[in-house]
Short mmCIF file of C-alpha atoms in Angstrom, two decimals:
data_model
loop_
_atom_site.label_atom_id
_atom_site.label_comp_id
_atom_site.label_asym_id
_atom_site.label_seq_id
_atom_site.Cartn_x
_atom_site.Cartn_y
_atom_site.Cartn_z
CA MET A 14 -18.12 -4.22 3.02
CA SER A 15 -17.69 -0.83 1.63
CA ALA A 16 -15.69 2.25 2.94
CA ASP A 17 -18.88 3.52 4.43
CA HIS A 18 -18.88 0.33 6.76
CA ASP A 19 -15.52 0.24 8.05
CA PRO A 20 -14.75 -2.40 10.68
CA GLY A 21 -13.60 -0.72 13.85
CA GLY A 22 -15.86 2.40 13.56
CA ARG A 23 -14.36 5.73 12.73
CA PRO A 24 -10.51 6.34 13.08
CA ASP A 25 -9.33 8.86 15.52
CA TYR A 26 -8.28 11.62 13.01
CA ALA A 27 -7.84 14.12 15.66
CA ALA A 28 -5.12 11.89 17.40
CA ARG A 29 -3.55 11.38 13.95
CA ARG A 30 -3.35 15.09 13.47
CA ALA A 31 -1.90 15.37 17.16
CA ASN A 32 0.75 13.01 16.34
CA LEU A 33 1.59 15.25 13.42
CA ARG A 34 1.84 18.35 15.30
CA ASN A 35 4.48 16.65 17.49
CA LEU A 36 6.59 16.00 14.16
CA LEU A 37 6.05 19.62 13.25
CA VAL A 38 7.55 21.03 16.12
CA GLU A 39 10.41 18.75 15.84
CA ASN A 40 11.02 19.81 12.21
CA ARG A 41 10.53 23.64 13.64
CA VAL A 42 7.63 24.48 11.21
CA ASP A 43 4.50 26.34 12.50
CA ALA A 44 2.13 24.67 10.07
CA LEU A 45 2.16 22.01 7.26
CA LEU A 46 0.29 22.41 4.03
CA VAL A 47 -0.62 19.10 3.13
CA THR A 48 -1.59 18.52 -0.64
CA ASP A 49 -0.99 14.62 -1.04
CA LEU A 50 -4.67 13.35 -1.28
CA ILE A 51 -3.88 10.08 0.42
CA ASN A 52 -2.28 12.02 3.45
CA ILE A 53 -5.42 14.32 3.56
CA ARG A 54 -7.44 11.07 3.59
CA TYR A 55 -5.26 9.48 6.45
CA LEU A 56 -5.52 12.82 8.66
CA THR A 57 -9.47 13.68 7.94
CA GLY A 58 -11.08 10.95 6.20
CA PHE A 59 -11.98 13.09 3.04
CA THR A 60 -12.00 11.03 -0.19
CA GLY A 61 -12.68 13.80 -2.71
CA SER A 62 -10.14 14.24 -5.57
CA ASN A 63 -9.42 17.93 -4.79
CA ALA A 64 -8.35 19.20 -1.50
CA ALA A 65 -5.62 20.96 0.62
CA LEU A 66 -5.08 20.84 4.37
CA LEU A 67 -3.40 23.30 6.71
CA VAL A 68 -2.38 21.76 10.09
CA ASP A 69 -0.99 24.31 12.79
CA SER A 70 1.67 22.82 14.72
CA TRP A 71 0.66 24.68 18.09
CA ASP A 72 -3.11 24.88 18.02
CA SER A 73 -4.44 21.66 19.80
CA SER A 74 -8.02 23.13 19.62
CA GLU A 75 -7.64 22.87 15.96
CA ASP A 76 -9.24 26.43 15.44
CA ARG A 77 -6.18 26.94 12.99
CA THR A 78 -6.52 23.57 10.99
CA VAL A 79 -8.43 23.87 7.92
CA ILE A 80 -9.49 21.95 4.87
CA CYS A 81 -10.25 23.30 1.52
CA THR A 82 -11.95 21.77 -1.33
CA ASP A 83 -14.31 22.89 -4.32
CA GLY A 84 -17.94 23.00 -4.89
CA ARG A 85 -18.48 19.61 -5.96
CA TYR A 86 -17.60 18.33 -2.36
CA ILE A 87 -19.50 20.84 -0.20
CA THR A 88 -21.86 18.05 1.22
CA GLN A 89 -19.13 15.22 1.24
CA VAL A 90 -16.56 17.31 3.26
CA GLY A 91 -19.28 18.19 5.77
CA GLU A 92 -20.20 14.59 6.27
CA GLN A 93 -16.55 13.21 6.29
CA VAL A 94 -14.87 15.88 7.94
CA PRO A 95 -17.51 17.40 10.53
CA ASP A 96 -14.77 18.40 13.08
CA LEU A 97 -12.78 20.78 10.96
CA ARG A 98 -13.50 24.28 9.28
CA ALA A 99 -14.02 23.93 5.71
CA GLU A 100 -13.27 26.29 2.88
CA ILE A 101 -14.67 25.97 -0.63
CA ASN A 102 -12.41 27.35 -3.09
CA ARG A 103 -11.42 25.54 -6.54
CA ALA A 104 -7.53 26.60 -5.94
CA SER A 105 -7.49 24.71 -2.62
CA ALA A 106 -3.73 24.77 -2.09
CA ARG A 107 -3.55 28.38 -2.83
CA ARG A 108 -6.45 29.39 -0.74
CA VAL A 109 -4.90 27.36 2.39
CA VAL A 110 -1.72 29.29 1.77
CA GLN A 111 -3.72 32.67 1.76
CA ILE A 112 -5.44 31.68 5.17
CA ALA A 113 -1.90 30.91 6.55
CA GLY A 114 -0.83 34.41 5.71
CA GLU A 115 -3.89 35.77 7.10
CA TRP A 116 -3.09 34.06 10.29
CA GLN A 117 0.53 35.13 10.25
CA THR A 118 1.57 31.66 10.61
CA GLY A 119 5.24 32.19 9.74
CA ARG A 120 7.14 29.05 8.61
CA VAL A 121 4.68 26.84 6.66
CA GLY A 122 6.02 23.43 5.80
CA PHE A 123 4.93 21.94 2.40
CA GLU A 124 5.31 18.44 1.26
CA SER A 125 8.35 18.82 -1.09
CA HIS A 126 7.82 15.32 -2.52
CA VAL A 127 4.44 16.21 -3.80
CA LEU A 128 4.10 20.08 -4.50
CA THR A 129 5.43 20.93 -8.02
CA VAL A 130 7.93 23.35 -8.95
CA GLU A 131 5.14 25.37 -10.79
CA GLN A 132 3.02 25.19 -7.91
CA HIS A 133 5.72 26.39 -5.54
CA ARG A 134 6.48 29.33 -7.85
CA GLY A 135 3.01 30.33 -7.58
CA PHE A 136 2.77 30.36 -3.80
CA GLU A 137 6.36 32.35 -3.49
CA GLY A 138 5.34 36.00 -2.75
CA LEU A 139 1.70 35.35 -2.52
CA VAL A 140 1.62 36.35 1.12
CA THR A 141 3.99 38.80 2.66
CA GLY A 142 6.15 37.26 5.70
CA LEU A 143 5.08 33.69 4.81
CA GLU A 144 8.30 31.41 4.60
CA LEU A 145 7.65 28.28 2.65
CA VAL A 146 9.72 25.45 3.95
CA ALA A 147 10.32 22.01 2.28
CA VAL A 148 9.50 18.92 4.28
CA SER A 149 9.21 15.57 3.07
CA GLY A 150 7.59 12.32 4.16
CA LEU A 151 6.15 13.41 7.58
CA VAL A 152 2.70 12.02 7.34
CA GLU A 153 4.24 8.95 5.55
CA GLN A 154 6.27 8.39 8.78
CA LEU A 155 3.01 8.30 10.71
CA ARG A 156 1.22 6.18 8.17
CA MET A 157 3.69 3.42 8.44
CA VAL A 158 2.39 2.39 11.92
CA LYS A 159 -1.08 1.00 11.49
CA ASP A 160 -3.51 1.57 14.27
CA ALA A 161 -6.45 -1.09 15.16
CA HIS A 162 -8.78 0.45 12.61
CA GLU A 163 -6.12 0.17 9.76
CA VAL A 164 -5.34 -3.58 10.75
CA ALA A 165 -9.00 -4.32 10.82
CA LEU A 166 -9.41 -2.79 7.24
CA LEU A 167 -6.20 -4.67 6.04
CA THR A 168 -7.48 -7.87 7.58
CA ALA A 169 -10.82 -7.76 5.81
CA ALA A 170 -9.05 -6.98 2.43
CA CYS A 171 -6.83 -9.81 2.90
CA ALA A 172 -9.62 -12.19 3.69
CA ALA A 173 -11.61 -11.02 0.62
CA ALA A 174 -8.58 -12.07 -1.48
CA ASP A 175 -8.10 -15.49 0.31
CA THR A 176 -11.60 -16.32 -0.09
CA ALA A 177 -11.79 -15.24 -3.84
CA LEU A 178 -8.90 -17.36 -4.57
CA ALA A 179 -10.28 -20.34 -2.80
CA THR A 180 -13.53 -20.15 -4.64
CA LEU A 181 -11.48 -19.84 -7.99
CA LEU A 182 -9.73 -22.99 -7.14
CA GLU A 183 -12.89 -24.84 -5.91
CA ARG A 184 -14.64 -23.89 -9.16
CA GLY A 185 -11.64 -25.24 -11.34
CA GLY A 186 -11.02 -21.71 -12.64
CA LEU A 187 -7.29 -22.41 -12.79
CA ARG A 188 -6.81 -25.13 -15.28
CA PRO A 189 -5.26 -25.85 -18.64
CA GLY A 190 -6.87 -24.27 -21.60
CA ARG A 191 -7.90 -21.05 -19.94
CA THR A 192 -6.12 -17.82 -20.95
CA GLU A 193 -4.30 -15.80 -18.16
CA ARG A 194 -6.79 -12.88 -18.93
CA GLN A 195 -9.72 -15.08 -18.01
CA VAL A 196 -8.21 -16.24 -14.94
CA ALA A 197 -7.50 -12.78 -13.92
CA ARG A 198 -10.97 -11.38 -14.70
CA GLU A 199 -12.59 -14.23 -12.74
CA LEU A 200 -10.27 -13.72 -9.71
CA GLU A 201 -11.01 -9.86 -9.81
CA TRP A 202 -14.89 -10.56 -10.01
CA LEU A 203 -14.61 -12.88 -7.22
CA MET A 204 -12.89 -10.48 -4.84
CA PHE A 205 -15.75 -8.12 -5.58
CA GLU A 206 -18.25 -10.77 -4.67
CA HIS A 207 -16.51 -11.49 -1.39
CA GLY A 208 -16.47 -7.81 -0.18
CA ALA A 209 -13.89 -5.85 -2.07
CA ASP A 210 -14.56 -2.15 -2.86
CA ALA A 211 -12.04 -2.37 -5.73
CA ILE A 212 -8.98 -4.37 -6.71
CA ALA A 213 -5.82 -3.38 -5.22
CA PHE A 214 -3.73 -3.22 -8.25
CA GLU A 215 -3.64 -4.64 -11.79
CA THR A 216 -3.96 -8.62 -11.17
CA ILE A 217 -0.98 -10.59 -12.18
CA VAL A 218 -1.67 -14.04 -13.78
CA ALA A 219 1.57 -15.25 -15.42
CA ALA A 220 1.86 -19.04 -16.86
CA GLY A 221 4.69 -21.09 -18.05
CA ALA A 222 7.48 -18.86 -19.31
CA ASN A 223 5.67 -15.83 -18.41
CA SER A 224 5.88 -16.85 -14.65
CA ALA A 225 9.53 -15.78 -15.01
CA VAL A 226 8.50 -11.95 -15.60
CA PRO A 227 8.13 -10.43 -12.07
CA HIS A 228 5.28 -7.94 -13.02
CA HIS A 229 3.79 -9.90 -16.11
CA ARG A 230 0.60 -8.30 -17.48
CA PRO A 231 -2.07 -10.96 -18.39
CA THR A 232 -2.25 -11.87 -22.11
CA GLU A 233 -4.20 -14.38 -24.17
CA ALA A 234 -1.67 -16.94 -23.42
CA VAL A 235 -2.98 -20.34 -22.59
CA LEU A 236 -2.39 -22.29 -19.28
CA ALA A 237 -0.75 -25.75 -20.24
CA THR A 238 -0.17 -28.86 -18.17
CA GLY A 239 3.31 -28.64 -16.52
CA ASP A 240 3.16 -24.78 -16.14
CA PHE A 241 3.83 -22.70 -13.20
CA VAL A 242 1.12 -20.29 -12.73
CA LYS A 243 1.99 -17.33 -10.65
CA LEU A 244 -1.04 -15.11 -9.19
CA ASP A 245 -0.14 -11.91 -7.55
CA PHE A 246 -3.34 -9.83 -6.61
CA GLY A 247 -5.15 -7.93 -3.97
CA ALA A 248 -8.20 -6.60 -2.81
CA MET A 249 -9.03 -2.91 -1.53
CA LEU A 250 -11.34 -2.43 1.15
CA GLY A 251 -12.12 1.04 2.82
CA GLY A 252 -9.20 2.34 1.09
CA TYR A 253 -6.71 -0.31 2.34
CA HIS A 254 -5.00 -2.91 0.24
CA SER A 255 -4.04 -6.47 0.61
CA ASP A 256 -1.14 -8.00 -1.52
CA MET A 257 -0.64 -11.83 -2.02
CA THR A 258 1.26 -13.96 -4.36
CA ARG A 259 0.82 -17.80 -4.89
CA THR A 260 2.44 -19.99 -7.40
CA TYR A 261 0.82 -23.23 -8.48
CA VAL A 262 1.81 -26.05 -10.98
CA LEU A 263 -0.63 -27.49 -13.36
CA GLY A 264 -0.25 -31.17 -13.31
CA GLN A 265 2.58 -32.89 -11.45
CA PRO A 266 5.64 -30.88 -10.93
CA SER A 267 9.22 -31.79 -12.23
CA ASP A 268 12.10 -31.95 -10.29
CA TRP A 269 13.42 -28.33 -11.13
CA GLN A 270 10.00 -26.95 -10.23
CA ARG A 271 9.93 -28.63 -6.81
CA GLU A 272 13.61 -27.61 -6.14
CA ILE A 273 12.72 -23.95 -6.91
CA TYR A 274 9.37 -24.01 -5.15
CA ASP A 275 11.01 -25.23 -1.88
CA LEU A 276 13.84 -22.89 -2.21
CA VAL A 277 11.52 -19.86 -2.63
CA SER A 278 9.29 -21.09 0.39
CA ALA A 279 12.29 -21.39 2.75
CA ALA A 280 13.51 -17.82 1.81
CA GLN A 281 9.87 -16.62 2.45
CA GLN A 282 9.93 -18.17 5.75
CA ALA A 283 13.28 -16.82 6.67
CA GLY A 284 11.83 -13.31 5.79
CA ARG A 285 8.74 -13.79 7.78
CA GLU A 286 10.89 -14.94 10.71
CA ALA A 287 13.07 -12.00 10.74
CA LEU A 288 10.24 -9.58 11.16
CA ALA A 289 10.47 -7.92 14.52
CA PRO A 290 10.42 -4.43 15.85
CA GLY A 291 14.02 -2.91 16.05
CA VAL A 292 15.24 -5.00 13.03
CA SER A 293 16.66 -3.21 10.04
CA THR A 294 14.88 -3.52 6.76
CA ARG A 295 18.11 -4.55 5.25
CA ALA A 296 18.46 -7.11 7.55
CA VAL A 297 15.04 -8.84 6.74
CA ASP A 298 16.04 -8.74 3.23
CA ALA A 299 19.24 -10.34 3.97
CA ALA A 300 17.65 -13.02 5.98
CA ALA A 301 15.76 -14.25 2.74
CA ARG A 302 18.02 -13.24 0.19
CA SER A 303 20.84 -15.35 1.75
CA VAL A 304 18.91 -18.57 1.42
CA ILE A 305 18.59 -18.11 -2.26
CA GLU A 306 22.21 -17.04 -2.63
CA ALA A 307 23.66 -19.83 -0.77
CA ALA A 308 21.63 -22.20 -3.37
CA GLY A 309 23.39 -20.37 -6.18
CA TYR A 310 20.52 -18.50 -7.58
CA GLY A 311 20.94 -14.91 -5.97
CA GLU A 312 21.19 -13.26 -9.49
CA LEU A 313 17.84 -14.48 -10.05
CA PHE A 314 16.10 -12.88 -7.28
CA VAL A 315 16.00 -9.53 -9.10
CA HIS A 316 13.65 -7.19 -6.61
CA GLY A 317 13.53 -6.26 -2.94
CA LEU A 318 12.03 -8.77 -0.44
CA GLY A 319 8.79 -6.40 0.33
CA HIS A 320 7.23 -2.99 1.03
CA GLY A 321 4.95 -1.35 3.31
CA VAL A 322 1.22 -1.81 2.30
CA GLY A 323 -1.81 0.41 3.64
CA LEU A 324 -3.47 3.36 2.08
CA GLN A 325 -1.29 2.68 -1.07
CA ILE A 326 -0.12 -0.62 -2.27
CA HIS A 327 3.41 0.36 -2.17
CA GLU A 328 4.35 2.55 0.65
CA ALA A 329 7.21 2.92 3.46
CA PRO A 330 9.13 1.00 4.51
CA GLY A 331 10.99 -0.78 1.59
CA ILE A 332 12.46 -3.94 2.54
CA ALA A 333 15.49 -4.26 0.38
CA LYS A 334 19.31 -4.39 -0.13
CA THR A 335 19.09 -0.52 -0.09
CA GLY A 336 16.62 -0.25 2.57
CA THR A 337 17.07 2.22 5.38
CA GLY A 338 15.58 2.28 8.94
CA THR A 339 14.34 -0.22 11.25
CA LEU A 340 10.77 -1.78 11.83
CA LEU A 341 8.43 -0.46 14.26
CA ASP A 342 5.81 -2.58 16.13
CA GLY A 343 2.51 -2.21 14.03
CA VAL A 344 4.20 -1.69 10.55
CA ALA A 345 2.27 -3.81 7.80
CA VAL A 346 4.53 -5.18 5.27
CA THR A 347 4.92 -7.79 2.60
CA VAL A 348 7.54 -10.45 2.29
CA GLU A 349 7.62 -11.74 -1.46
CA PRO A 350 10.97 -13.29 -2.37
CA GLY A 351 11.18 -14.95 -6.07
CA VAL A 352 13.52 -16.75 -8.25
CA TYR A 353 13.01 -16.27 -12.00
CA PHE A 354 14.48 -18.34 -14.94
CA PRO A 355 13.99 -16.18 -18.03
CA GLY A 356 12.11 -18.06 -20.95
CA ARG A 357 11.43 -20.93 -18.56
CA GLY A 358 9.30 -19.98 -15.30
CA GLY A 359 9.54 -18.53 -11.97
CA VAL A 360 8.17 -18.88 -8.36
CA ARG A 361 7.14 -15.85 -6.11
CA ILE A 362 5.51 -16.55 -2.69
CA GLU A 363 4.10 -13.38 -0.89
CA ASP A 364 2.17 -12.62 2.30
CA THR A 365 1.04 -9.32 3.80
CA LEU A 366 1.94 -9.36 7.69
CA VAL A 367 2.10 -6.90 10.56
CA VAL A 368 5.23 -6.76 12.69
CA ARG A 369 4.57 -7.47 16.30
CA GLN A 370 6.40 -8.14 19.30
CA GLY A 371 6.63 -11.92 19.68
CA GLY A 372 6.30 -12.61 15.95
CA PRO A 373 4.56 -11.27 12.97
CA GLU A 374 0.76 -11.38 12.59
CA LEU A 375 0.04 -13.11 9.33
CA LEU A 376 -3.05 -11.55 7.28
CA THR A 377 -2.95 -13.62 4.28
CA ARG A 378 -4.03 -17.07 5.01
CA THR A 379 -4.14 -19.12 1.91
CA SER A 380 -1.71 -21.94 2.24
CA LYS A 381 1.95 -21.62 1.02
CA ASP A 382 2.38 -25.44 0.48
CA LEU A 383 3.28 -26.51 -2.99
CA THR A 384 -0.06 -27.24 -4.55
CA VAL A 385 -0.58 -29.28 -7.58
CA VAL A 386 -3.67 -28.23 -9.77
CA GLU A 387 -5.02 -31.06 -11.65
#
């Protein structure tokens, strides 16, 4: 299923821009210069590699909302963004700032976490009477809560990954004698076979002692009987990412492997069950982390519990000890506790879920029971 055949039809981009206008009014800016390409895609559907967008905070008719790109994308911008005025100029952001000046816009917000210092200096004084105002994370704030179209894409991406893993196991692709790279490449290809447009991120296959490295990159290390094998992978479909980790044992597990797997499984369940609208991200992290700490392994859980997922594999909100804010209904997140014994092995279990009233919606369906691969 490609980006041209998204489940749920075309998103309501106009509604997304209307929601952004409300935030612009709250932040007392007359317009927003959007230069982050992911944010432009979210607001318009445009997927080219060069673009800038100007969204007027007051004009609901969108006569003063304009997208600018270069000549490579004349046809594409017309097809993907038929509802907005399109300008063609290689210096897209500069041209949009000039247009804001022509319209005597006044206070123009810019994405201060995206625009470089050099770009900002180039815009200062470009237009008389235009005030550039730093704002940060407004579109990302909107992106946290997923609409039905986005959830459909996330669900399809997770299904592609689930099915790929099931096929890998059915084929005997996870077995002693294979290398981490061989397993990773086969799993990636299977995601394409089952509908993915791309892989969501570099696949992690970590065997034996390597499973204790949270973000290990696959090597020629050979899988052996008795190993933990950690698989962290995802599919991308229609621009949306899935994210899942499962840890297997090759052959019968030892007592310490059962103990650690059961511990991480209990922590992961506690984290999932803590997901609810209005709950702080720190509280969700604490729900899972406290299980591991009570067992005496808190120092071996070395990362946050999870993160938002959507058009980017890592996006707001962050679920960690240092997290801020509370969860909202419709936020898509991961829950992925892990315990890692350096030089010995480790376990991580991860799901992608959508926060809902009444309990989270689980999108990654592969079993989390301790699975022995013979």
